[in-house]
Short mmCIF file of C-alpha atoms and ligand atoms in Angstrom, two decimals:
data_model
loop_
_atom_site.label_atom_id
_atom_site.label_comp_id
_atom_site.label_asym_id
_atom_site.label_seq_id
_atom_site.Cartn_x
_atom_site.Cartn_y
_atom_site.Cartn_z
CA MET F 87 34.71 53.36 -41.39
CA ARG F 88 37.49 53.69 -43.56
CA LEU F 89 40.77 55.81 -41.95
CA ARG F 90 42.31 58.53 -44.02
CA SER F 91 45.95 58.12 -44.22
CA PHE F 92 47.31 59.87 -41.15
CA ALA F 93 50.33 61.80 -41.06
CA GLY F 94 51.82 64.48 -38.63
CA GLY F 95 51.81 65.01 -35.16
CA ASN F 96 54.33 65.21 -32.42
CA PHE F 97 56.97 62.35 -32.00
CA THR F 98 56.83 62.18 -28.00
CA GLY F 99 54.81 58.46 -28.66
CA LEU F 100 57.35 57.03 -30.82
CA ASN F 101 60.38 58.24 -28.87
CA PHE F 102 58.59 56.94 -25.64
CA ILE F 103 58.62 53.37 -27.82
CA ARG F 104 61.80 53.38 -28.09
CA LEU F 105 63.04 51.39 -25.39
CA MET F 106 65.10 48.35 -26.87
CA LEU F 107 67.11 45.57 -26.29
CA GLY F 108 69.20 48.25 -28.40
CA GLY F 109 70.94 49.00 -25.08
CA LEU F 110 72.28 45.60 -24.55
CA LEU F 111 75.50 46.51 -25.20
CA LEU F 112 77.74 48.88 -22.49
CA ALA F 113 80.56 50.35 -22.66
CA GLY F 114 82.60 52.29 -19.82
CA CYS F 115 81.20 50.71 -16.58
CA GLY F 116 83.03 49.99 -13.49
CA PRO F 117 84.05 46.82 -11.63
CA ALA F 118 82.04 44.04 -10.56
CA ALA F 119 79.27 44.05 -8.02
CA TRP F 120 80.34 42.22 -5.44
CA ALA F 121 76.97 41.39 -3.92
CA ARG F 122 73.86 40.70 -5.47
CA PHE F 123 72.28 43.71 -7.56
CA GLN F 124 69.37 45.67 -6.32
CA PRO F 125 66.64 47.29 -8.20
CA VAL F 126 67.50 50.93 -8.52
CA THR F 127 64.77 53.46 -7.92
CA CYS F 128 64.64 56.64 -9.94
CA LYS F 129 62.99 60.05 -9.60
CA ASN F 130 59.24 59.53 -11.62
CA ALA F 131 56.99 62.11 -11.93
CA PHE F 132 54.29 59.60 -13.15
CA THR F 133 52.07 57.52 -10.90
CA VAL F 134 51.94 53.66 -11.36
CA GLU F 135 48.37 54.05 -12.57
CA GLN F 136 49.13 56.76 -14.97
CA GLU F 137 52.23 54.65 -16.23
CA LYS F 138 49.68 51.67 -16.79
CA VAL F 139 47.08 53.72 -18.53
CA GLU F 140 49.95 55.38 -21.00
CA GLY F 141 51.76 52.43 -21.41
CA ALA F 142 48.56 50.47 -22.42
CA LYS F 143 47.96 53.55 -25.14
CA VAL F 144 51.47 53.28 -26.65
CA ALA F 145 50.61 49.26 -26.84
CA ALA F 146 47.99 49.57 -28.94
CA GLN F 147 49.72 51.97 -31.29
CA VAL F 148 52.42 49.26 -31.84
CA TYR F 149 49.77 47.29 -33.01
CA GLN F 150 48.61 49.60 -35.90
CA GLN F 151 52.45 50.02 -37.00
CA MET F 152 54.03 46.54 -36.41
CA PRO F 153 53.38 42.84 -37.71
CA VAL F 154 52.06 41.69 -33.91
CA LEU F 155 51.54 37.54 -34.38
CA PRO F 156 48.29 36.94 -32.96
CA ASP F 157 48.08 36.10 -29.33
CA SER F 158 47.30 32.76 -30.62
CA ASP F 159 49.88 31.85 -32.42
CA PRO F 160 52.36 28.94 -30.81
CA VAL F 161 55.16 31.19 -30.92
CA SER F 162 53.03 34.03 -28.98
CA ARG F 163 51.80 31.72 -26.49
CA TYR F 164 54.78 29.96 -26.16
CA VAL F 165 56.49 33.57 -25.47
CA GLN F 166 53.71 34.66 -23.24
CA GLN F 167 54.12 31.58 -21.19
CA LEU F 168 57.93 31.89 -20.46
CA GLY F 169 57.38 35.45 -19.75
CA ASN F 170 54.77 34.66 -17.14
CA ARG F 171 56.79 32.44 -15.22
CA LEU F 172 59.68 34.87 -15.53
CA VAL F 173 57.29 37.73 -14.01
CA GLU F 174 57.01 35.50 -11.34
CA HIS F 175 60.29 36.27 -10.36
CA ALA F 176 60.24 39.89 -10.74
CA PRO F 177 60.29 42.37 -8.01
CA GLY F 178 58.76 45.56 -6.99
CA GLU F 179 55.36 46.87 -8.29
CA ARG F 180 53.08 43.92 -9.97
CA TRP F 181 52.79 45.61 -13.37
CA PRO F 182 49.93 43.77 -15.60
CA TYR F 183 52.72 42.40 -17.91
CA ASN F 184 51.90 41.16 -21.44
CA PHE F 185 54.04 39.50 -23.98
CA HIS F 186 53.93 39.63 -27.48
CA VAL F 187 55.90 38.24 -30.75
CA VAL F 188 56.43 40.89 -33.49
CA ALA F 189 57.04 39.33 -37.02
CA VAL F 190 60.24 41.22 -37.48
CA GLU F 191 63.71 39.62 -38.72
CA ASP F 192 65.92 42.03 -37.03
CA VAL F 193 67.10 41.08 -33.04
CA ASN F 194 65.39 43.05 -30.93
CA ALA F 195 63.02 43.56 -28.31
CA PHE F 196 61.36 46.10 -26.27
CA ALA F 197 59.32 46.92 -23.58
CA LEU F 198 56.89 49.92 -22.97
CA PRO F 199 56.28 51.19 -19.55
CA GLY F 200 53.33 49.55 -17.89
CA GLY F 201 54.51 45.93 -18.71
CA SER F 202 54.05 45.17 -22.62
CA ILE F 203 57.03 43.53 -23.83
CA PHE F 204 57.28 42.81 -27.55
CA VAL F 205 59.96 40.32 -28.69
CA ASN F 206 60.83 40.13 -32.45
CA LEU F 207 60.71 36.76 -34.14
CA GLY F 208 64.43 37.03 -35.25
CA THR F 209 65.33 37.14 -31.54
CA VAL F 210 63.36 33.98 -30.99
CA GLN F 211 65.26 32.31 -34.05
CA ALA F 212 68.46 33.85 -32.71
CA ALA F 213 68.74 32.46 -29.48
CA GLU F 214 69.89 28.89 -29.22
CA THR F 215 68.84 27.86 -25.52
CA GLU F 216 65.50 28.69 -23.77
CA ALA F 217 67.84 30.50 -21.22
CA GLN F 218 69.19 32.52 -23.83
CA LEU F 219 65.83 33.63 -24.95
CA ALA F 220 64.96 33.77 -20.92
CA GLY F 221 68.18 36.39 -20.40
CA VAL F 222 66.42 38.87 -23.25
CA MET F 223 63.09 38.69 -21.74
CA ALA F 224 64.17 39.21 -18.31
CA HIS F 225 66.41 42.17 -19.37
CA GLU F 226 63.12 43.71 -20.99
CA ILE F 227 61.45 42.75 -17.72
CA SER F 228 64.11 44.73 -15.62
CA HIS F 229 63.62 48.08 -17.61
CA VAL F 230 59.56 47.60 -16.50
CA VAL F 231 60.52 46.81 -12.85
CA GLN F 232 62.62 49.94 -12.59
CA ARG F 233 60.59 52.16 -14.45
CA HIS F 234 63.69 53.45 -16.58
CA SER F 235 61.23 54.74 -19.92
CA THR F 236 58.99 57.33 -17.26
CA CYS F 237 62.30 57.98 -15.05
CA ASN F 238 63.63 59.19 -18.65
CA ILE F 239 60.83 61.26 -19.39
CA THR F 240 60.45 63.21 -15.76
CA LYS F 241 64.36 63.97 -16.20
CA ALA F 242 63.96 65.55 -19.57
CA GLN F 243 61.14 67.62 -18.42
CA THR F 244 61.90 70.85 -17.63
CA PRO F 245 60.14 71.33 -14.13
CA GLN F 246 57.91 74.67 -15.58
CA LEU F 247 55.95 72.09 -17.64
CA GLY F 248 54.63 70.61 -14.22
CA PHE F 249 51.85 68.03 -14.93
CA GLY F 250 52.18 68.70 -18.66
CA ILE F 251 54.18 65.19 -18.25
CA ALA F 252 51.13 62.93 -18.66
CA SER F 253 49.91 65.06 -21.90
CA VAL F 254 53.33 64.26 -22.89
CA LEU F 255 52.47 60.36 -22.84
CA SER F 256 48.59 61.05 -23.97
CA SER F 257 49.18 62.49 -27.46
CA ILE F 258 50.43 59.73 -29.42
CA LEU F 259 49.94 59.30 -33.34
CA LEU F 260 47.68 57.33 -35.11
CA GLY F 261 48.66 57.15 -38.46
CA ASP F 262 50.95 55.70 -41.41
CA SER F 263 53.24 58.22 -41.35
CA ALA F 264 53.92 57.69 -37.97
CA ALA F 265 54.44 53.94 -39.05
CA GLY F 266 57.84 54.73 -40.47
CA SER F 267 59.10 56.51 -37.69
CA LEU F 268 58.17 54.25 -34.69
CA ALA F 269 59.07 51.23 -36.53
CA GLN F 270 62.31 53.39 -36.81
CA GLY F 271 62.41 53.83 -33.17
CA ALA F 272 61.43 49.93 -31.97
CA LEU F 273 63.66 48.44 -34.50
CA GLY F 274 66.21 50.64 -33.63
CA LEU F 275 67.20 52.35 -36.96
CA GLY F 276 67.11 56.17 -37.61
CA ALA F 277 67.82 58.91 -34.94
CA THR F 278 69.45 58.06 -32.16
CA ALA F 279 68.93 61.13 -29.74
CA THR F 280 65.51 60.72 -28.35
CA ILE F 281 64.34 61.27 -24.77
CA THR F 282 63.71 57.58 -23.71
CA ARG F 283 66.67 56.16 -25.11
CA MET F 284 67.89 54.09 -22.04
CA SER F 285 70.99 55.24 -20.65
CA ARG F 286 74.16 52.81 -20.28
CA ASP F 287 73.23 52.88 -16.51
CA ALA F 288 69.83 52.03 -17.17
CA GLU F 289 71.21 48.98 -19.49
CA LYS F 290 73.24 48.16 -16.98
CA GLN F 291 70.82 48.02 -14.34
CA ALA F 292 68.78 45.89 -16.28
CA ASP F 293 71.18 43.23 -17.40
CA LEU F 294 71.75 43.21 -13.96
CA LEU F 295 68.33 42.78 -12.33
CA GLY F 296 67.91 40.37 -15.59
CA VAL F 297 70.12 37.92 -14.30
CA GLY F 298 68.90 37.87 -11.17
CA ILE F 299 65.40 37.38 -12.20
CA LEU F 300 66.61 34.48 -14.97
CA TYR F 301 68.52 32.85 -11.86
CA ASP F 302 65.26 33.21 -9.68
CA THR F 303 63.47 31.25 -12.08
CA GLY F 304 65.80 28.38 -12.27
CA TYR F 305 67.33 29.45 -15.79
CA ASP F 306 71.34 28.91 -15.76
CA PRO F 307 72.17 32.66 -15.60
CA ARG F 308 74.88 32.34 -17.98
CA GLY F 309 72.19 32.17 -20.94
CA MET F 310 72.17 36.18 -20.53
CA PRO F 311 76.12 36.51 -21.86
CA GLN F 312 75.76 33.81 -24.43
CA PHE F 313 73.27 35.45 -26.19
CA PHE F 314 75.56 38.29 -26.37
CA GLU F 315 78.39 35.81 -27.78
CA THR F 316 75.50 34.44 -30.02
CA ILE F 317 74.40 37.33 -31.38
CA GLN F 318 78.24 38.21 -31.89
CA ALA F 319 79.19 35.35 -33.44
CA LYS F 320 76.35 35.47 -35.71
CA TYR F 321 76.41 39.41 -36.86
CA GLY F 322 79.72 40.54 -35.87
CA ALA F 323 80.14 43.74 -34.12
CA GLY F 324 78.58 45.98 -36.61
CA GLY F 325 75.75 43.25 -38.29
CA THR F 326 73.14 44.49 -35.85
CA GLN F 327 72.15 48.13 -34.80
CA TRP F 328 72.35 47.23 -31.48
CA LEU F 329 75.66 45.98 -31.65
CA SER F 330 76.81 48.95 -33.59
CA ASP F 331 75.09 51.08 -31.11
CA HIS F 332 77.06 50.29 -27.88
CA PRO F 333 80.71 49.15 -28.24
CA ASN F 334 82.77 47.46 -25.98
CA PRO F 335 80.66 44.31 -25.69
CA GLY F 336 83.49 42.42 -23.67
CA ASN F 337 82.93 45.08 -20.71
CA ARG F 338 79.23 43.84 -20.52
CA MET F 339 80.09 40.42 -20.69
CA GLU F 340 82.72 41.16 -17.86
CA TYR F 341 80.01 42.76 -15.58
CA VAL F 342 77.36 40.28 -16.14
CA ASN F 343 79.56 37.26 -15.33
CA ALA F 344 80.79 38.95 -12.11
CA GLU F 345 77.07 39.39 -11.23
CA ILE F 346 76.69 35.71 -12.19
CA ALA F 347 79.72 35.05 -10.16
CA THR F 348 77.85 36.31 -6.62
CA LEU F 349 75.04 33.79 -6.96
CA PRO F 350 74.93 30.47 -5.51
CA ARG F 351 75.11 27.65 -7.89
CA LEU F 352 72.27 26.03 -8.82
CA ASP F 353 71.89 22.31 -8.55
CA ARG F 354 70.11 22.04 -11.75
CA PRO F 355 69.42 25.16 -14.00
CA THR F 356 67.33 24.88 -16.90
CA VAL F 357 69.33 25.66 -20.18
CA THR F 358 67.19 24.69 -22.81
CA THR F 359 63.63 22.45 -23.32
CA ALA F 360 62.25 20.35 -25.89
CA GLU F 361 59.51 22.78 -26.32
CA PHE F 362 61.91 25.75 -26.80
CA ALA F 363 63.18 23.66 -30.06
CA ARG F 364 59.79 22.91 -31.46
CA VAL F 365 58.79 26.52 -31.10
CA ARG F 366 61.87 27.98 -32.69
CA GLY F 367 60.91 25.56 -35.22
CA ILE F 368 57.96 26.70 -35.93
CA ALA F 369 59.50 30.37 -35.71
CA THR F 370 62.28 29.60 -38.18
CA GLY F 371 58.80 28.85 -40.80
CA GLU F 372 57.13 32.18 -39.82
CA GLN F 373 56.90 35.09 -42.15
CA MET F 374 59.06 37.81 -41.41
CA TYR F 375 59.69 41.53 -42.33
CA THR F 376 62.54 44.07 -42.72
CA ALA F 377 62.43 47.11 -41.01
CA LYS F 378 61.85 48.57 -44.37
CA ASP F 379 58.80 46.30 -45.37
CA VAL F 380 57.35 47.27 -41.99
CA GLN F 381 57.83 50.88 -42.54
CA ALA F 382 55.92 50.48 -46.05
CA GLY F 383 53.41 48.83 -44.56
CA VAL F 384 53.88 45.67 -46.67
CA TRP F 385 52.28 43.01 -43.73
CA LYS F 386 49.22 44.57 -43.43
CA LYS F 387 47.85 42.96 -46.70
CA ALA F 388 48.46 39.97 -45.22
CA GLY F 389 45.62 40.06 -42.72
CA ARG F 390 46.74 37.69 -40.40
CA TYR F 391 48.54 40.32 -37.68
CA SER F 392 46.57 41.12 -34.34
CA PRO F 393 44.45 44.45 -34.79
CA GLY F 394 44.90 45.27 -31.16
CA PRO F 395 45.87 44.01 -27.66
CA GLY F 396 43.62 41.12 -27.21
CA GLY F 397 42.76 41.25 -30.66
CA VAL F 398 42.44 38.13 -33.05
CA ALA F 399 43.47 38.42 -36.55
CA VAL F 400 40.55 37.55 -39.15
CA ALA F 401 40.32 37.86 -42.70
CA VAL F 402 37.78 39.10 -44.31
CA PRO F 403 37.29 38.76 -47.62
CA VAL F 404 36.61 42.09 -49.13
CA SER F 405 34.19 41.12 -52.16
CA SER F 406 31.61 38.90 -50.38
CA GLY F 407 31.72 40.45 -46.97
CA GLN F 408 31.87 36.84 -45.49
CA GLN F 409 34.86 35.90 -42.87
CA THR F 410 36.72 33.57 -42.24
CA SER F 411 39.28 32.58 -39.97
CA SER F 412 43.10 33.21 -41.03
CA GLY F 413 45.54 30.82 -41.17
CA GLN F 414 47.84 31.21 -38.28
CA SER F 415 50.05 28.40 -38.61
CA GLY F 416 52.48 30.55 -40.35
CA GLY F 417 52.44 31.79 -44.10
CA GLN F 418 50.84 33.98 -46.51
CA SER F 419 47.01 34.33 -46.16
CA GLY F 420 45.77 32.60 -49.69
CA SER F 421 44.74 34.58 -52.67
CA GLN F 422 41.59 36.02 -51.37
CA PRO F 423 42.06 39.62 -50.77
CA ALA F 424 41.75 40.09 -46.72
CA VAL F 425 41.50 42.77 -44.55
CA ALA F 426 42.36 42.83 -41.15
CA ALA F 427 39.36 43.02 -38.45
CA ALA F 428 39.11 45.05 -34.99
CA ALA F 429 37.62 43.86 -31.90
CA ARG F 430 34.95 44.63 -30.06
CA LEU F 431 35.37 46.82 -26.99
CA SER F 432 33.99 46.59 -23.98
CA LYS F 433 32.03 49.30 -21.96
CA SER F 434 35.28 50.42 -20.13
CA ALA F 435 37.56 50.40 -23.15
CA MET F 436 35.14 52.74 -25.14
CA GLY F 437 35.81 54.85 -22.13
CA VAL F 438 32.19 55.22 -20.86
CA GLY F 439 31.82 57.38 -17.81
CA ALA F 440 35.84 59.11 -18.75
CA ARG F 441 35.20 62.93 -18.07
CA LEU F 442 35.43 64.88 -21.10
CA VAL F 443 38.28 67.19 -21.56
CA ARG F 444 38.86 70.23 -23.71
CA PHE F 445 41.01 70.08 -26.99
CA GLN F 446 42.08 73.16 -28.89
CA GLY F 447 42.01 72.56 -32.49
CA ASP F 448 43.07 74.44 -35.45
CA ARG F 449 39.89 76.31 -36.04
CA TYR F 450 37.67 74.71 -33.32
CA VAL F 451 37.49 73.40 -29.81
CA MET F 452 36.11 70.17 -28.68
CA SER F 453 35.63 67.98 -25.69
CA TYR F 454 36.46 64.59 -25.74
CA PRO F 455 36.67 61.72 -23.45
CA GLU F 456 40.13 61.91 -21.13
CA SER F 457 40.98 58.56 -21.97
CA TRP F 458 41.20 58.82 -25.91
CA GLN F 459 43.90 59.21 -27.97
CA HIS F 460 44.02 61.73 -30.90
CA GLY F 461 46.42 61.85 -34.24
CA GLU F 462 46.02 64.27 -37.09
CA ASP F 463 46.48 63.56 -40.54
CA SER F 464 48.55 65.81 -43.35
CA SER F 465 44.79 67.56 -44.42
CA GLY F 466 44.51 68.53 -40.66
CA ALA F 467 41.80 65.84 -40.16
CA MET F 468 42.07 64.91 -36.48
CA THR F 469 40.92 61.37 -35.28
CA PHE F 470 39.56 60.56 -31.50
CA ALA F 471 39.79 57.21 -30.50
CA PRO F 472 39.56 54.77 -27.58
CA VAL F 473 42.37 52.51 -27.33
CA GLY F 474 41.71 49.83 -29.69
CA GLY F 475 39.29 51.83 -31.47
CA ALA F 476 41.67 52.54 -34.44
CA SER F 477 43.76 49.95 -36.10
CA ALA F 478 45.22 48.58 -39.19
CA ALA F 479 41.61 47.94 -39.91
CA GLY F 480 40.14 51.19 -39.61
CA LEU F 481 38.31 53.06 -37.39
CA SER F 482 35.85 50.70 -35.59
CA TYR F 483 34.76 53.31 -32.73
CA GLY F 484 35.64 57.10 -32.10
CA ALA F 485 35.02 60.53 -33.97
CA VAL F 486 36.81 62.16 -36.82
CA VAL F 487 37.27 65.78 -36.91
CA GLU F 488 37.50 68.21 -39.72
CA VAL F 489 36.71 71.23 -41.43
CA ALA F 490 36.13 71.16 -44.86
CA GLN F 491 36.89 74.04 -47.47
CA GLN F 492 33.99 74.98 -49.66
CA PRO F 493 33.91 76.11 -53.07
CA GLY F 494 32.55 79.50 -54.67
CA ASP F 495 31.41 81.52 -51.73
CA GLY F 496 30.72 78.95 -49.52
CA VAL F 497 28.33 77.79 -46.97
CA ASN F 498 26.42 80.75 -46.39
CA ASP F 499 22.72 79.83 -44.89
CA ALA F 500 20.75 76.80 -43.67
CA ALA F 501 19.73 76.00 -46.82
CA GLY F 502 23.03 75.77 -48.42
CA LEU F 503 24.75 73.67 -45.26
CA SER F 504 22.15 70.98 -45.95
CA ALA F 505 23.08 70.70 -49.66
CA ALA F 506 26.55 70.49 -48.85
CA THR F 507 25.81 68.08 -46.01
CA ILE F 508 23.93 65.76 -48.56
CA ALA F 509 26.94 65.76 -50.39
CA LEU F 510 29.61 65.04 -48.04
CA ALA F 511 27.11 62.43 -46.60
CA ARG F 512 27.01 60.49 -50.40
CA LYS F 513 31.21 60.91 -50.58
CA LEU F 514 31.61 59.17 -47.49
CA SER F 515 29.17 56.54 -48.81
CA ASP F 516 31.00 56.27 -51.69
CA GLN F 517 34.20 55.94 -50.05
CA ASN F 518 32.87 53.12 -47.77
CA GLY F 519 31.27 50.96 -50.01
CA GLY F 520 27.83 52.09 -49.79
CA LEU F 521 26.02 53.64 -46.90
CA GLN F 522 22.58 53.26 -45.94
CA GLN F 523 20.83 56.82 -44.62
CA VAL F 524 18.76 55.83 -41.51
CA GLY F 525 15.98 58.29 -41.39
CA GLN F 526 15.26 61.73 -41.93
CA MET F 527 18.62 64.45 -41.75
CA VAL F 528 18.17 66.75 -38.97
CA SER F 529 18.55 70.47 -39.18
CA THR F 530 19.18 72.21 -35.55
CA THR F 531 21.20 74.98 -34.03
CA ILE F 532 24.13 73.81 -31.94
CA ASN F 533 26.04 76.79 -29.67
CA GLY F 534 24.42 79.11 -32.06
CA GLN F 535 25.98 77.47 -35.06
CA ASN F 536 23.70 75.97 -37.78
CA ALA F 537 23.97 72.31 -38.00
CA ASN F 538 22.72 69.11 -40.03
CA VAL F 539 22.58 65.62 -38.39
CA VAL F 540 22.71 62.73 -41.06
CA GLU F 541 22.78 58.95 -39.61
CA LEU F 542 24.08 56.39 -41.56
CA ARG F 543 24.44 52.83 -41.59
CA GLY F 544 27.30 50.56 -42.92
CA LYS F 545 29.76 47.76 -42.37
CA SER F 546 32.08 47.80 -39.23
CA PRO F 547 35.32 46.71 -39.22
CA VAL F 548 34.33 45.16 -36.34
CA VAL F 549 34.09 41.03 -36.26
CA GLU F 550 32.51 39.39 -33.37
CA GLY F 551 31.92 35.17 -33.25
CA GLY F 552 33.09 35.31 -36.96
CA VAL F 553 30.44 37.86 -38.23
CA GLN F 554 30.65 41.03 -38.97
CA MET F 555 29.21 43.83 -37.29
CA THR F 556 27.08 46.50 -38.59
CA GLU F 557 28.29 50.04 -38.01
CA ARG F 558 26.69 53.56 -37.34
CA ASP F 559 28.14 56.61 -38.82
CA ARG F 560 26.92 59.47 -37.16
CA LEU F 561 27.59 62.54 -39.73
CA VAL F 562 27.32 66.43 -37.77
CA THR F 563 28.08 69.18 -39.80
CA TYR F 564 28.18 72.88 -38.69
CA GLN F 565 28.15 76.29 -40.51
CA ARG F 566 31.28 78.68 -40.13
CA VAL F 567 31.07 82.52 -40.25
CA ASP F 568 33.89 81.76 -43.02
CA GLY F 569 32.04 79.90 -45.46
CA ASP F 570 33.72 76.77 -44.62
CA MET F 571 32.17 73.28 -43.42
CA SER F 572 32.88 71.73 -40.41
CA TYR F 573 32.16 68.30 -39.52
CA ILE F 574 32.39 65.41 -37.29
CA VAL F 575 31.90 61.26 -38.38
CA PHE F 576 31.24 59.53 -35.18
CA VAL F 577 31.42 55.40 -35.66
CA VAL F 578 30.35 52.47 -33.53
CA PRO F 579 29.46 49.64 -34.31
CA GLU F 580 25.39 49.48 -33.99
CA ARG F 581 25.24 47.28 -31.12
CA ASP F 582 27.28 49.28 -29.25
CA LEU F 583 25.54 52.80 -30.06
CA ALA F 584 23.58 53.02 -26.99
CA THR F 585 25.90 52.49 -24.78
CA ILE F 586 28.51 55.34 -26.25
CA LYS F 587 25.62 57.51 -27.31
CA PRO F 588 25.99 60.04 -24.49
CA MET F 589 29.50 60.66 -25.24
CA PHE F 590 29.25 61.47 -28.93
CA ASP F 591 26.09 63.60 -27.81
CA GLY F 592 28.65 65.43 -25.49
CA MET F 593 31.14 65.69 -28.37
CA MET F 594 28.52 67.24 -30.71
CA ARG F 595 27.80 69.60 -28.12
CA SER F 596 30.60 70.92 -27.25
CA TYR F 597 31.80 71.93 -30.45
CA ARG F 598 32.80 75.61 -31.47
CA ALA F 599 34.08 76.61 -34.96
CA GLN F 600 36.69 79.45 -34.36
ZN1 ZN E 747 67.80 47.53 -22.71
#
């Protein structure tokens, strides 16, 4: 199902993303540490489990808004493998760490709570040695270890908000207009005052713990301060956002070097590897986007970026409906028009068995599975989807809810509702390249409201084993006392219909026009 352009909503999810390498350069810090740095704990209103769940939701949003290379890309594989080695030496909680590469040229990286870490291609290119790149990644891992983002959110919440903290993270935007703001946040552009902006203390803690992780993994810990130097030499103090954001790099260099001095000399630390040189060469040949291109969504046309965590980029020629694997060794996709494909979700990813929670819409109430996300577009249509159910490829699992204005006197009886339902089904069909009706339209009542149910069949954005799946769309319409018509479109690959049906039924029955 094709999504409309989503817009609006709140900025919480975006702010949450804004955990950047941007903080790497600090000022005004105290004298050198005398003993090895120990991770700092802070007051945190989130359980570890909440942090994992909410962090994964934000990670899924990153894929919709930034060009994340597929996991199979050689640069991604290398970064994953480097990250996996580093986290073996990360202290504290065993977060489900995962590493990804974003095709963005700015020198940056960011960590999400719960352990998703994104490194820009520009950073891979800028690093001169493996130890330098490992230093950037160890810094990001250290933000995760010390739970800086959720501690920040905890700090920013007023006490009377109480359990609202969890929902702060749950309300994450799905959508295009969000892309700009998200990219800005993640790339370190635009507004700077956000609740998750890393404090200088947090950045210092990430630097110092990062040095320890680097060292314990067998790298020359000087890779970290050397990266600061490399970047400064290349771009100058004002040349990248994170340098201009953080004056006094000398001070940062000083405390990092002082920390390194507390560590016994390693016998033969790793400075760089042939593998790094090889991968950096590949990275140099990869297509990269500017922050502006990312905002404009230019990259979405390439069809080669990952639709979601664990997803694979597959190009589907729009004309024939047949699939070919996208070229993954760099460069643009060919002359064929291509769209991104979505991945099939497991039963647990769909949220089967999740508790239904009440959603108060503008002119309705409805329940939806607690683990799903929701986002609103500029026209007020609300999309509810499990993580991975909505991507650049469109909506593959979930539901869209909207109140559709009706002309004239509007819909005021069962016959009027049926006519409006048929017209809407036709419109949906036209917008989605032709949908086939399955069975007869059913007229019924739900919570005392006249309602119609139409089942439709079309093409799903989900591709499995190189085959585009068939989609089932259930259109439910409700007559409103104000003469307008409410509707819900439920979307799922046909093969998963039986699995998700009880959830759709529950949502459909919970709907009340207001
Ligand atoms: Zn940082």
